PDB file of C-alpha atoms in Angstrom:
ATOM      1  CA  UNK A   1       7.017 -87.662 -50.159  1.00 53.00           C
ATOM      2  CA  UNK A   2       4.028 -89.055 -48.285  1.00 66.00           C
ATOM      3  CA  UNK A   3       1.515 -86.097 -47.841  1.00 80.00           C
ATOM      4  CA  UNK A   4       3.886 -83.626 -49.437  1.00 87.00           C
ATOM      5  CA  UNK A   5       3.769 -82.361 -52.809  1.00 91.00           C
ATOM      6  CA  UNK A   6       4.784 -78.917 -55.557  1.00 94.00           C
ATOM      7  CA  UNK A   7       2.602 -76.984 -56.990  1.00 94.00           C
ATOM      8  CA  UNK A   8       3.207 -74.178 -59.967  1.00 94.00           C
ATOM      9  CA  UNK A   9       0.857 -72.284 -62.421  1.00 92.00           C
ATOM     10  CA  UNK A  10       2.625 -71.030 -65.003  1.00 86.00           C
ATOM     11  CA  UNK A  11       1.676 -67.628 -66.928  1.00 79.00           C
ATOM     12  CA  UNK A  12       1.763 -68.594 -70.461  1.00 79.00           C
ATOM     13  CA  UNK A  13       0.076 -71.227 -72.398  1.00 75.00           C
ATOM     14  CA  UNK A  14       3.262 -72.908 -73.825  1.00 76.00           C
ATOM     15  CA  UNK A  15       3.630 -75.055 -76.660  1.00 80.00           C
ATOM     16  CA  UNK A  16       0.475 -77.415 -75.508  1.00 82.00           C
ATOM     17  CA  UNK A  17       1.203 -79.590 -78.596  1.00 90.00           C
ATOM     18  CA  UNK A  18       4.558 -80.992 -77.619  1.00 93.00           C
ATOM     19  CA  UNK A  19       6.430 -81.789 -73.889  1.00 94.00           C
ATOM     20  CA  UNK A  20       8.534 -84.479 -72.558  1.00 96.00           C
ATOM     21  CA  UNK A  21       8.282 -85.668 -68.544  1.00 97.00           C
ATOM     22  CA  UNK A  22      11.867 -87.252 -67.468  1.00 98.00           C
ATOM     23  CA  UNK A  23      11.947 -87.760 -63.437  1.00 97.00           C
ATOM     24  CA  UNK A  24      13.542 -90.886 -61.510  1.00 97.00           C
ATOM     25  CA  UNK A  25      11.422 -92.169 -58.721  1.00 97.00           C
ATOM     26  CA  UNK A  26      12.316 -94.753 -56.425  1.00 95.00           C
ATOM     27  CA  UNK A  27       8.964 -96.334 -54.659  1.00 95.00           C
ATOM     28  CA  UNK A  28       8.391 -97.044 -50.964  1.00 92.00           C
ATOM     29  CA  UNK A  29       4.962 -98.452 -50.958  1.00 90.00           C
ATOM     30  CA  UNK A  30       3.374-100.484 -53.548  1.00 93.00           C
ATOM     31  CA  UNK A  31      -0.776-101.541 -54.253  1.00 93.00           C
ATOM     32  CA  UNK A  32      -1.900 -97.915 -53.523  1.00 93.00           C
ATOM     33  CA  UNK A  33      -2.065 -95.117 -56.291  1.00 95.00           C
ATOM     34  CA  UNK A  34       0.075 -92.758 -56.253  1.00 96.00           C
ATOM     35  CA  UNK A  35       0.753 -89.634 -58.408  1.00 96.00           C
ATOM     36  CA  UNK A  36       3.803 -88.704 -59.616  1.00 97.00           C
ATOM     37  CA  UNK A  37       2.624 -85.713 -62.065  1.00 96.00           C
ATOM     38  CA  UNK A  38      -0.561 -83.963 -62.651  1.00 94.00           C
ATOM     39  CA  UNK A  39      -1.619 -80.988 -64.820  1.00 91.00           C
ATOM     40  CA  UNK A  40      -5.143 -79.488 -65.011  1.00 86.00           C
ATOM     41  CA  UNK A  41      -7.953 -77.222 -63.184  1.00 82.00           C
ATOM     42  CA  UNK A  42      -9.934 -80.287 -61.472  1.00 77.00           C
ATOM     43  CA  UNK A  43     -11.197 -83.894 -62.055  1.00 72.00           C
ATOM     44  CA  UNK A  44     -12.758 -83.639 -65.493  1.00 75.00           C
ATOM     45  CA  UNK A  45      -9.701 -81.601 -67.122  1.00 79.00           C
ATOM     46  CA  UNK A  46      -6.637 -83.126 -66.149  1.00 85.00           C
ATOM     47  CA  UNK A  47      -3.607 -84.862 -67.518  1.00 89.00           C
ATOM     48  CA  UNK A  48      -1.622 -87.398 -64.967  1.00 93.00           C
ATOM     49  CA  UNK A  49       1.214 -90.097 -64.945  1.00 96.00           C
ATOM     50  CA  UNK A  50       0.444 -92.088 -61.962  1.00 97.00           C
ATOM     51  CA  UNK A  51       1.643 -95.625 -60.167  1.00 97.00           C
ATOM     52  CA  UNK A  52      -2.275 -97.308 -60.141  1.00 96.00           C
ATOM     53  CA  UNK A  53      -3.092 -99.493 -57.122  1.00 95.00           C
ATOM     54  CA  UNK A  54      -2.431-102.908 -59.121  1.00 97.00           C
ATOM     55  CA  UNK A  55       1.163-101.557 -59.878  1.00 97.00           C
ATOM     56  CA  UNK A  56       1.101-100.805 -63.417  1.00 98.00           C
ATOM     57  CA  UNK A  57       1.802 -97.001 -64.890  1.00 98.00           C
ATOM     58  CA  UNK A  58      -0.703 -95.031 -66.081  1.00 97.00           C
ATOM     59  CA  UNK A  59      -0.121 -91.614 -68.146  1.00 96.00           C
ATOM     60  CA  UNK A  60      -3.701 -90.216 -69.037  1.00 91.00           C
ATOM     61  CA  UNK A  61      -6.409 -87.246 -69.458  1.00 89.00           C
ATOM     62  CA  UNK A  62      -9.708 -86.348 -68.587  1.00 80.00           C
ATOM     63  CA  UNK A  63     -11.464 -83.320 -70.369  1.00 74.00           C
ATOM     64  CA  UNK A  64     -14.216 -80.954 -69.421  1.00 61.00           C
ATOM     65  CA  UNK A  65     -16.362 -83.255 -72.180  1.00 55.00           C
ATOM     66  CA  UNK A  66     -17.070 -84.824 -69.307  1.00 50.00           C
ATOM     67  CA  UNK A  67     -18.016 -88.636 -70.806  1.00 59.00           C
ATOM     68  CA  UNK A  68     -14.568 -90.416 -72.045  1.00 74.00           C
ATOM     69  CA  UNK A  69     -10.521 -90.098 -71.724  1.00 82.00           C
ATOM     70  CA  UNK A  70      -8.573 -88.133 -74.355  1.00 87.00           C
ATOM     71  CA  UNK A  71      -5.527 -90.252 -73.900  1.00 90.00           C
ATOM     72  CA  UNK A  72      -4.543 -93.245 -72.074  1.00 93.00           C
ATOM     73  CA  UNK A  73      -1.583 -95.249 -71.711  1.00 96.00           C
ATOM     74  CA  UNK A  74      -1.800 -98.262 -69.264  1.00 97.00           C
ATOM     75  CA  UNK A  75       1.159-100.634 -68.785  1.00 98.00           C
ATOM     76  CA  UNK A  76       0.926-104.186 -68.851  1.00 98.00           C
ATOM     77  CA  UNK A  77       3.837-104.114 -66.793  1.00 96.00           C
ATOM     78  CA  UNK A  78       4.127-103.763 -62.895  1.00 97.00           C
ATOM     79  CA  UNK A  79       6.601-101.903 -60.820  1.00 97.00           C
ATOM     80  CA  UNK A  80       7.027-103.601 -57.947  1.00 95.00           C
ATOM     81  CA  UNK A  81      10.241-102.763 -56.763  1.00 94.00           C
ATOM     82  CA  UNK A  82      11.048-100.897 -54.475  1.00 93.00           C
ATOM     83  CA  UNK A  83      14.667-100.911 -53.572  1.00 92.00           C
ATOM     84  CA  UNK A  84      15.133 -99.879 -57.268  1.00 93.00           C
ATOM     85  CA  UNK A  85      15.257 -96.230 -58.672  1.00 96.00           C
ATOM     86  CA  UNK A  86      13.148 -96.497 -62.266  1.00 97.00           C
ATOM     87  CA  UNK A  87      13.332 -93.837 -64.851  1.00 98.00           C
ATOM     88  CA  UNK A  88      10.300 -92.709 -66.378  1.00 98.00           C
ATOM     89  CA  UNK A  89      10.183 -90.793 -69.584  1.00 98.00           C
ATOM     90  CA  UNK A  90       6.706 -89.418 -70.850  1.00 97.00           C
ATOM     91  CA  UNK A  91       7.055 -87.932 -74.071  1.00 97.00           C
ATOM     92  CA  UNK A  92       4.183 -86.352 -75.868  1.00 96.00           C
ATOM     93  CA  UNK A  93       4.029 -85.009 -79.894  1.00 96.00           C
ATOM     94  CA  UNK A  94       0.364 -84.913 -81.150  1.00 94.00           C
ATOM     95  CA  UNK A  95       2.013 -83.227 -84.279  1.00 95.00           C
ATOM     96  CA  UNK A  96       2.996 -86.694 -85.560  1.00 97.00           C
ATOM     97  CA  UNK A  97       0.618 -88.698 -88.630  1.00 96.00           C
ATOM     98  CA  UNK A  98       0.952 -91.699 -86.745  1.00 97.00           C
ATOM     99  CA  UNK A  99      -1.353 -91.823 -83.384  1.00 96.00           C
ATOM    100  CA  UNK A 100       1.112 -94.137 -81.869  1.00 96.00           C
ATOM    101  CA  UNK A 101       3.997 -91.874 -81.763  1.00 97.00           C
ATOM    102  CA  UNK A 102       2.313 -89.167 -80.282  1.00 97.00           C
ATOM    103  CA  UNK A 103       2.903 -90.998 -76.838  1.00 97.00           C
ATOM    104  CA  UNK A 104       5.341 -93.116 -76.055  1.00 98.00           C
ATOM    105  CA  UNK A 105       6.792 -93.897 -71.883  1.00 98.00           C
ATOM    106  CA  UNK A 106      10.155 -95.203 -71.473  1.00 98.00           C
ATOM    107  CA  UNK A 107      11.273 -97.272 -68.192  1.00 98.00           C
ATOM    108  CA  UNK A 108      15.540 -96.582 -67.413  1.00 97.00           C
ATOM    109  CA  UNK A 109      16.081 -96.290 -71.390  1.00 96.00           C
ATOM    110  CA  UNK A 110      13.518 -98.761 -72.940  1.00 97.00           C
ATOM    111  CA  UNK A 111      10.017 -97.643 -74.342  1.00 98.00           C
ATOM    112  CA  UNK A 112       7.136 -99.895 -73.030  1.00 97.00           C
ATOM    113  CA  UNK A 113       5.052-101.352 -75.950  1.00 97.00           C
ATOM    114  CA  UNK A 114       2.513-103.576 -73.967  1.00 97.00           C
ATOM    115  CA  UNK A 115      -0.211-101.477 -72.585  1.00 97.00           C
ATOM    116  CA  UNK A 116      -3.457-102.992 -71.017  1.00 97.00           C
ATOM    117  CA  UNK A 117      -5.133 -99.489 -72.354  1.00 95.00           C
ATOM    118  CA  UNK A 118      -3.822 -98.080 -75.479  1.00 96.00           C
ATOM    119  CA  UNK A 119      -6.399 -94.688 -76.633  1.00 94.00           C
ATOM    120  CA  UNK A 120      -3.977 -91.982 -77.951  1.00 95.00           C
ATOM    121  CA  UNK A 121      -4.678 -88.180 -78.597  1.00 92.00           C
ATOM    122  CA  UNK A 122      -5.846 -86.579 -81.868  1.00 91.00           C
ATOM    123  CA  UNK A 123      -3.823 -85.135 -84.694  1.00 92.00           C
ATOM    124  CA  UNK A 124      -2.465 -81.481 -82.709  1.00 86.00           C
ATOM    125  CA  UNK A 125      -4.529 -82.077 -80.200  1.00 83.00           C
ATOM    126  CA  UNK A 126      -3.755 -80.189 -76.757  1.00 78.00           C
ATOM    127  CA  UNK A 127      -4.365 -80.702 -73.757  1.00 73.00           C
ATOM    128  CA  UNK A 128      -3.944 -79.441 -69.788  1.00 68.00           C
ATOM    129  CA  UNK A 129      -0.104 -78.905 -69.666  1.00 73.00           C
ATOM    130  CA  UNK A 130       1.196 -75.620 -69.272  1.00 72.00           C
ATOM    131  CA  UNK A 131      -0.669 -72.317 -68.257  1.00 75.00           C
ATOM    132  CA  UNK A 132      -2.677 -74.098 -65.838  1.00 84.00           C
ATOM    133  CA  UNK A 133      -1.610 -75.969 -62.390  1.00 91.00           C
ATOM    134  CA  UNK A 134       0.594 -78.536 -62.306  1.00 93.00           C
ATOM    135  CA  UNK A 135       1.581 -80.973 -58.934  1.00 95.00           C
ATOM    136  CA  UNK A 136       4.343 -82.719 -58.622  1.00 95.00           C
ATOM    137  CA  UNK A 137       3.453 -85.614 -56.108  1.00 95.00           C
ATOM    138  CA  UNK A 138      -0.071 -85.535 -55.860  1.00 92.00           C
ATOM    139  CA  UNK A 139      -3.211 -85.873 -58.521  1.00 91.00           C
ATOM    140  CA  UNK A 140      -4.427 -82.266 -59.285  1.00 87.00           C
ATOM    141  CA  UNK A 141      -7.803 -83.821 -60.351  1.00 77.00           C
ATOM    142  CA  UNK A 142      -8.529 -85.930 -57.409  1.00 77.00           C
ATOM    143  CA  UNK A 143      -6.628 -83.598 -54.455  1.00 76.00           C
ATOM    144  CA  UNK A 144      -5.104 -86.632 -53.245  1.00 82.00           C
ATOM    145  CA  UNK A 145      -2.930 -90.076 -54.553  1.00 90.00           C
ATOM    146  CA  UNK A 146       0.166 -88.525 -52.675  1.00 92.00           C
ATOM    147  CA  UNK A 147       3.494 -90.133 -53.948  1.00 93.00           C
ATOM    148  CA  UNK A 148       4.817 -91.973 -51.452  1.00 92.00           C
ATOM    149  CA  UNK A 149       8.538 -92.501 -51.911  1.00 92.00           C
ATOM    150  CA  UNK A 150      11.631 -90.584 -53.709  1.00 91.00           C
ATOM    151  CA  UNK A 151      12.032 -88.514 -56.822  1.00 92.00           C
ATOM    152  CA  UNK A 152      15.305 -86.952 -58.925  1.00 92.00           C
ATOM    153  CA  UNK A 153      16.303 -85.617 -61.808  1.00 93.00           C
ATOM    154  CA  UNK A 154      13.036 -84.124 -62.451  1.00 95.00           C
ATOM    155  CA  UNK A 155      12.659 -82.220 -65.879  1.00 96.00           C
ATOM    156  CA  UNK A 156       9.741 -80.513 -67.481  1.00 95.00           C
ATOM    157  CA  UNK A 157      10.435 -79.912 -71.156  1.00 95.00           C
ATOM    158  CA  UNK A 158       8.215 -77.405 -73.259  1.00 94.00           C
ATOM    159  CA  UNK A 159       7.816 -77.569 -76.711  1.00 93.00           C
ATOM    160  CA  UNK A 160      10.384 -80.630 -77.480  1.00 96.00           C
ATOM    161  CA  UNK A 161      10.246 -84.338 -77.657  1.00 96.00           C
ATOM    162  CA  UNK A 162      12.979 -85.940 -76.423  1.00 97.00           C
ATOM    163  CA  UNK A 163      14.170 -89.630 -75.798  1.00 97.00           C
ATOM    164  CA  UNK A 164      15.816 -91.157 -72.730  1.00 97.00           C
ATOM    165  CA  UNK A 165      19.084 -90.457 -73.986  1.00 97.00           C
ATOM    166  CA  UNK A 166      18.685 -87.020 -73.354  1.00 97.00           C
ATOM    167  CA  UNK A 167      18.800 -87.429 -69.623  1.00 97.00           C
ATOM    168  CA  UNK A 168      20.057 -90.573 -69.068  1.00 96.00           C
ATOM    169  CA  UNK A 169      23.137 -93.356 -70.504  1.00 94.00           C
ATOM    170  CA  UNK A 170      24.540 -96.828 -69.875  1.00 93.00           C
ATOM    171  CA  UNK A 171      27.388 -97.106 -67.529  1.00 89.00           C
ATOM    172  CA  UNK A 172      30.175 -98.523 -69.158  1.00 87.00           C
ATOM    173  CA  UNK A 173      31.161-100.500 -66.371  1.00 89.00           C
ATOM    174  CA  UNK A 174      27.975-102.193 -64.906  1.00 87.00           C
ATOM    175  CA  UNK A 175      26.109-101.849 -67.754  1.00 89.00           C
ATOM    176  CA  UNK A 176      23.650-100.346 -65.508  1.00 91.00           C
ATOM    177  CA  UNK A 177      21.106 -97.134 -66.453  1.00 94.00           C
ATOM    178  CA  UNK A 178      22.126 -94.244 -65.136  1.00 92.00           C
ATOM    179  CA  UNK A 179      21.196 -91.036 -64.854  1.00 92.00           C
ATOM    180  CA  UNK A 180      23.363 -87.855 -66.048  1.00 90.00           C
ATOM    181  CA  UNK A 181      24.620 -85.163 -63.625  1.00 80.00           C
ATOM    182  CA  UNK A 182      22.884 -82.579 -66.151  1.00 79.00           C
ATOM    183  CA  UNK A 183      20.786 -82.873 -69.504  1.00 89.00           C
ATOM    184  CA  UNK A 184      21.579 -80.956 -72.448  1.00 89.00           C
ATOM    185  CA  UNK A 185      18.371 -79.745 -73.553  1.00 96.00           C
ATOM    186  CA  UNK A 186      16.172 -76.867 -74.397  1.00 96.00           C
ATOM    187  CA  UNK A 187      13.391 -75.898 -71.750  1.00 95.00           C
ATOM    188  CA  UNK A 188      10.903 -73.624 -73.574  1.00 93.00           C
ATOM    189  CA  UNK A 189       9.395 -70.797 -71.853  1.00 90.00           C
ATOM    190  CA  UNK A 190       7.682 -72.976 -69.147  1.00 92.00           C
ATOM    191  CA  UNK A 191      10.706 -76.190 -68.778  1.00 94.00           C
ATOM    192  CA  UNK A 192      11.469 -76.578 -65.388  1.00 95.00           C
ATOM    193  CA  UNK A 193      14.342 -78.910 -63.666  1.00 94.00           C
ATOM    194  CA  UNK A 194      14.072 -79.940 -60.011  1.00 93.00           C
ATOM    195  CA  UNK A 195      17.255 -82.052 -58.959  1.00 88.00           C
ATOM    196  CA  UNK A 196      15.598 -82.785 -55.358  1.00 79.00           C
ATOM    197  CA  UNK A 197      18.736 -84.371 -54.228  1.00 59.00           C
ATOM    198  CA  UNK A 198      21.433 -83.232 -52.390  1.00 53.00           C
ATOM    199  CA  UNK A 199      21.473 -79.568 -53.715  1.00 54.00           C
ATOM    200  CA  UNK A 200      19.375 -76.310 -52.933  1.00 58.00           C
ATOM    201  CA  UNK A 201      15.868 -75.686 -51.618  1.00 72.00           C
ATOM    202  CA  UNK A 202      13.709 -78.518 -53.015  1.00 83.00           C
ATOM    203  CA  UNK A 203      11.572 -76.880 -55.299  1.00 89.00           C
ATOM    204  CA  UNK A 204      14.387 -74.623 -56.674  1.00 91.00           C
ATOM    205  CA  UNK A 205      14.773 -74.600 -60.436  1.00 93.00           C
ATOM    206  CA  UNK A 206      17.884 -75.171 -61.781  1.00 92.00           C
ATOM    207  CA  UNK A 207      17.183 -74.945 -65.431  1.00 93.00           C
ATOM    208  CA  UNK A 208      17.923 -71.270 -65.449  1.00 92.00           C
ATOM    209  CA  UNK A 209      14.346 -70.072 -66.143  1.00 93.00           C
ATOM    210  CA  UNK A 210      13.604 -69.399 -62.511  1.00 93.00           C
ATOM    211  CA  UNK A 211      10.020 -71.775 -62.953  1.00 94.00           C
ATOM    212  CA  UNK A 212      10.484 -72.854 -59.378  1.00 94.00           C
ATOM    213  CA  UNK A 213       8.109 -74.540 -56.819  1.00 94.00           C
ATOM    214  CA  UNK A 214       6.244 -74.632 -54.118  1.00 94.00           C
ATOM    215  CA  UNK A 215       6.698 -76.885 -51.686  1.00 92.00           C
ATOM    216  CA  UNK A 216       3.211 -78.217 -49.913  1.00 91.00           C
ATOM    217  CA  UNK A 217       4.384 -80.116 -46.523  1.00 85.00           C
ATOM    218  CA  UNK A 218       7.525 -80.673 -45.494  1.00 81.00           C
ATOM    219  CA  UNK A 219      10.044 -82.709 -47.867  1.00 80.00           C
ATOM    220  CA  UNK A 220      12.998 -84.283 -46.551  1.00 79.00           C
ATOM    221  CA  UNK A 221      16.216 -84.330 -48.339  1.00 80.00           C
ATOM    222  CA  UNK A 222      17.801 -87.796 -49.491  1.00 78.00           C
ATOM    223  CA  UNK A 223      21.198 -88.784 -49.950  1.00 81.00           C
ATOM    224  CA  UNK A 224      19.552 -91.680 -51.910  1.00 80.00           C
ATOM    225  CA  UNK A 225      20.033 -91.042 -55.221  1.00 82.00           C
ATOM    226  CA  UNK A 226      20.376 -92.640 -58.967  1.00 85.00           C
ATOM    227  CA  UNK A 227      23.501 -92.513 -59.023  1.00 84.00           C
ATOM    228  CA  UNK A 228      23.684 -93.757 -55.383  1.00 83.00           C
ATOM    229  CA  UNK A 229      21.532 -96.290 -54.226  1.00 85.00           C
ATOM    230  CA  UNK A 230      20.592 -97.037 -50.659  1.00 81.00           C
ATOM    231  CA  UNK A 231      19.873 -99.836 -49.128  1.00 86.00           C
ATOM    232  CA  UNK A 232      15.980 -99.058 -47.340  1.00 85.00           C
ATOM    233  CA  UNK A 233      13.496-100.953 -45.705  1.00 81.00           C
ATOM    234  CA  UNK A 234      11.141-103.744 -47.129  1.00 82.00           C
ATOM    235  CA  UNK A 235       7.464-102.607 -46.817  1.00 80.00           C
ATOM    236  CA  UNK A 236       6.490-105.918 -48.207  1.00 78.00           C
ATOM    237  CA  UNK A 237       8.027-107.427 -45.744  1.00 75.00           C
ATOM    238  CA  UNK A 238       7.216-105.317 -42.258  1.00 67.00           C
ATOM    239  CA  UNK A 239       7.093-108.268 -39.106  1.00 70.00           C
ATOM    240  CA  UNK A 240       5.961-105.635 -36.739  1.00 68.00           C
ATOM    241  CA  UNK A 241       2.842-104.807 -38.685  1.00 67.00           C
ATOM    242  CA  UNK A 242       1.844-101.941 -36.727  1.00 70.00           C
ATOM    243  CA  UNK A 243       5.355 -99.750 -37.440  1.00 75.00           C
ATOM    244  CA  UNK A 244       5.298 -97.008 -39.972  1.00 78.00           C
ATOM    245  CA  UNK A 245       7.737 -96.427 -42.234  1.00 79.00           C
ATOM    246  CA  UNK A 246       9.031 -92.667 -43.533  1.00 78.00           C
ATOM    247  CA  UNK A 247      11.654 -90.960 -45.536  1.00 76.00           C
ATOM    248  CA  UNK A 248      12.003 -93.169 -48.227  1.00 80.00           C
ATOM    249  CA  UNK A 249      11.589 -96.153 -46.104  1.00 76.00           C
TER     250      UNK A 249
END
């Protein structure tokens, strides 16, 4: 996506309380940060789940109080690779007793439990999500941190929690996580699904409640998918250092 990114403000304020974030994202360049989703109206009131420069995933947000972080989620893990296709679930439930279940992220299936930065939100606490702007591929906050890679599969739930299995399953035969053609879910009044790949304009919605896009740049279409995985070049391992790569490497 490079210097390309989606922007939409929505209407209506939502359910603020509860959403769930299920994309697939497939890196091409790794030690920079990069935004994958970002909600908010600026730097100090913003929500974001972003790739930081040291690799791990961080899912956080600032408020207008101007002094600390409402939430923050920072893996232990790295993501490193980029010839894979990771899924990322972010689901979000301040509603719950227990502060840790009010977050939880889930890479192709599995919910991460190590986190280098662990602060969750208060009890039905809400946050920037909904009627305000949200970017897909760059950090609303900062006006920069462009993704720099691929995305799928891209759903924007409002007002429901849901797990991994809602959007993706194990293959039977490789055992592999996949993702599935089409999730059966329920949107709320601001739920959004981009598919990105291989169908319609790119920031078409194809959940049925017309929340669609715009596109900021130019994005190319992939027939890199999930579901079918390209080979692409190495940019840890570039021997003429002065080529560029582009298009999902």
């Amino acid at each position: 996506m490079a210097t390309t990114y989606l922007t939409k403000t929505f209407g209506n304020a939502g359910t603020r309380t509860k959403y769930t974030i299920s994309v697939w994202v497939k890196r091409s360049k790794v030690g920079a940060t990069q935004c994958i989703f970002s909600a908010g109206t600026g730097a100090n009131n913003s929500m974001t789940i972003t790739f930081n420069g040291n690799d791990t995933l961080y899912w956080n947000s600032y408020s207008n109080n101007g002094s600390n972080y409402d939430y923050f989620l920072d893996t232990t893990r790295k993501f490193r690779d980029t010839s894979a296709w990771y899924h990322i679930v972010c689901a979000f439930d301040s509603t719950q007793s227990t502060a840790s279940n009010r977050m939880k992220i889930y890479i192709n299936g599995v919910q991460e439990t190590s986190f280098a930065t662990e602060t969750y939100p208060g009890s039905y606490s809400d946050y920037a999500f909904n009627n305000i702007l949200h970017e897909i591929g760059q950090d609303v906050g900062a006006g920069s941190r462009f993704f720099d890679g691929s995305m799928s599969h891209f759903y924007g739930i409002d007002g429901t929690v849901y797990t991994p299995t809602s959007f993706g399953e194990v293959d039977s035969t490789s055992g592999i996580w996949k993702a599935k053609s089409s999730a059966s879910v329920t949107y709320g009044n601001n739920g959004f699904f981009l598919k990105f790949a291989n169908s319609g304009a790119m920031g078409t919605d194809s959940s049925g409640k017309s929340n669609n896009f715009t596109v900021n740049g130019t994005l190319t279409q992939n027939i890199d998918t999930p579901d079918n995985n390209f080979a692409t070049m190495n940019p840890l391992d570039n021997y003429w250092q002065g080529g560029t790569f582009s298009n999902g490497n």
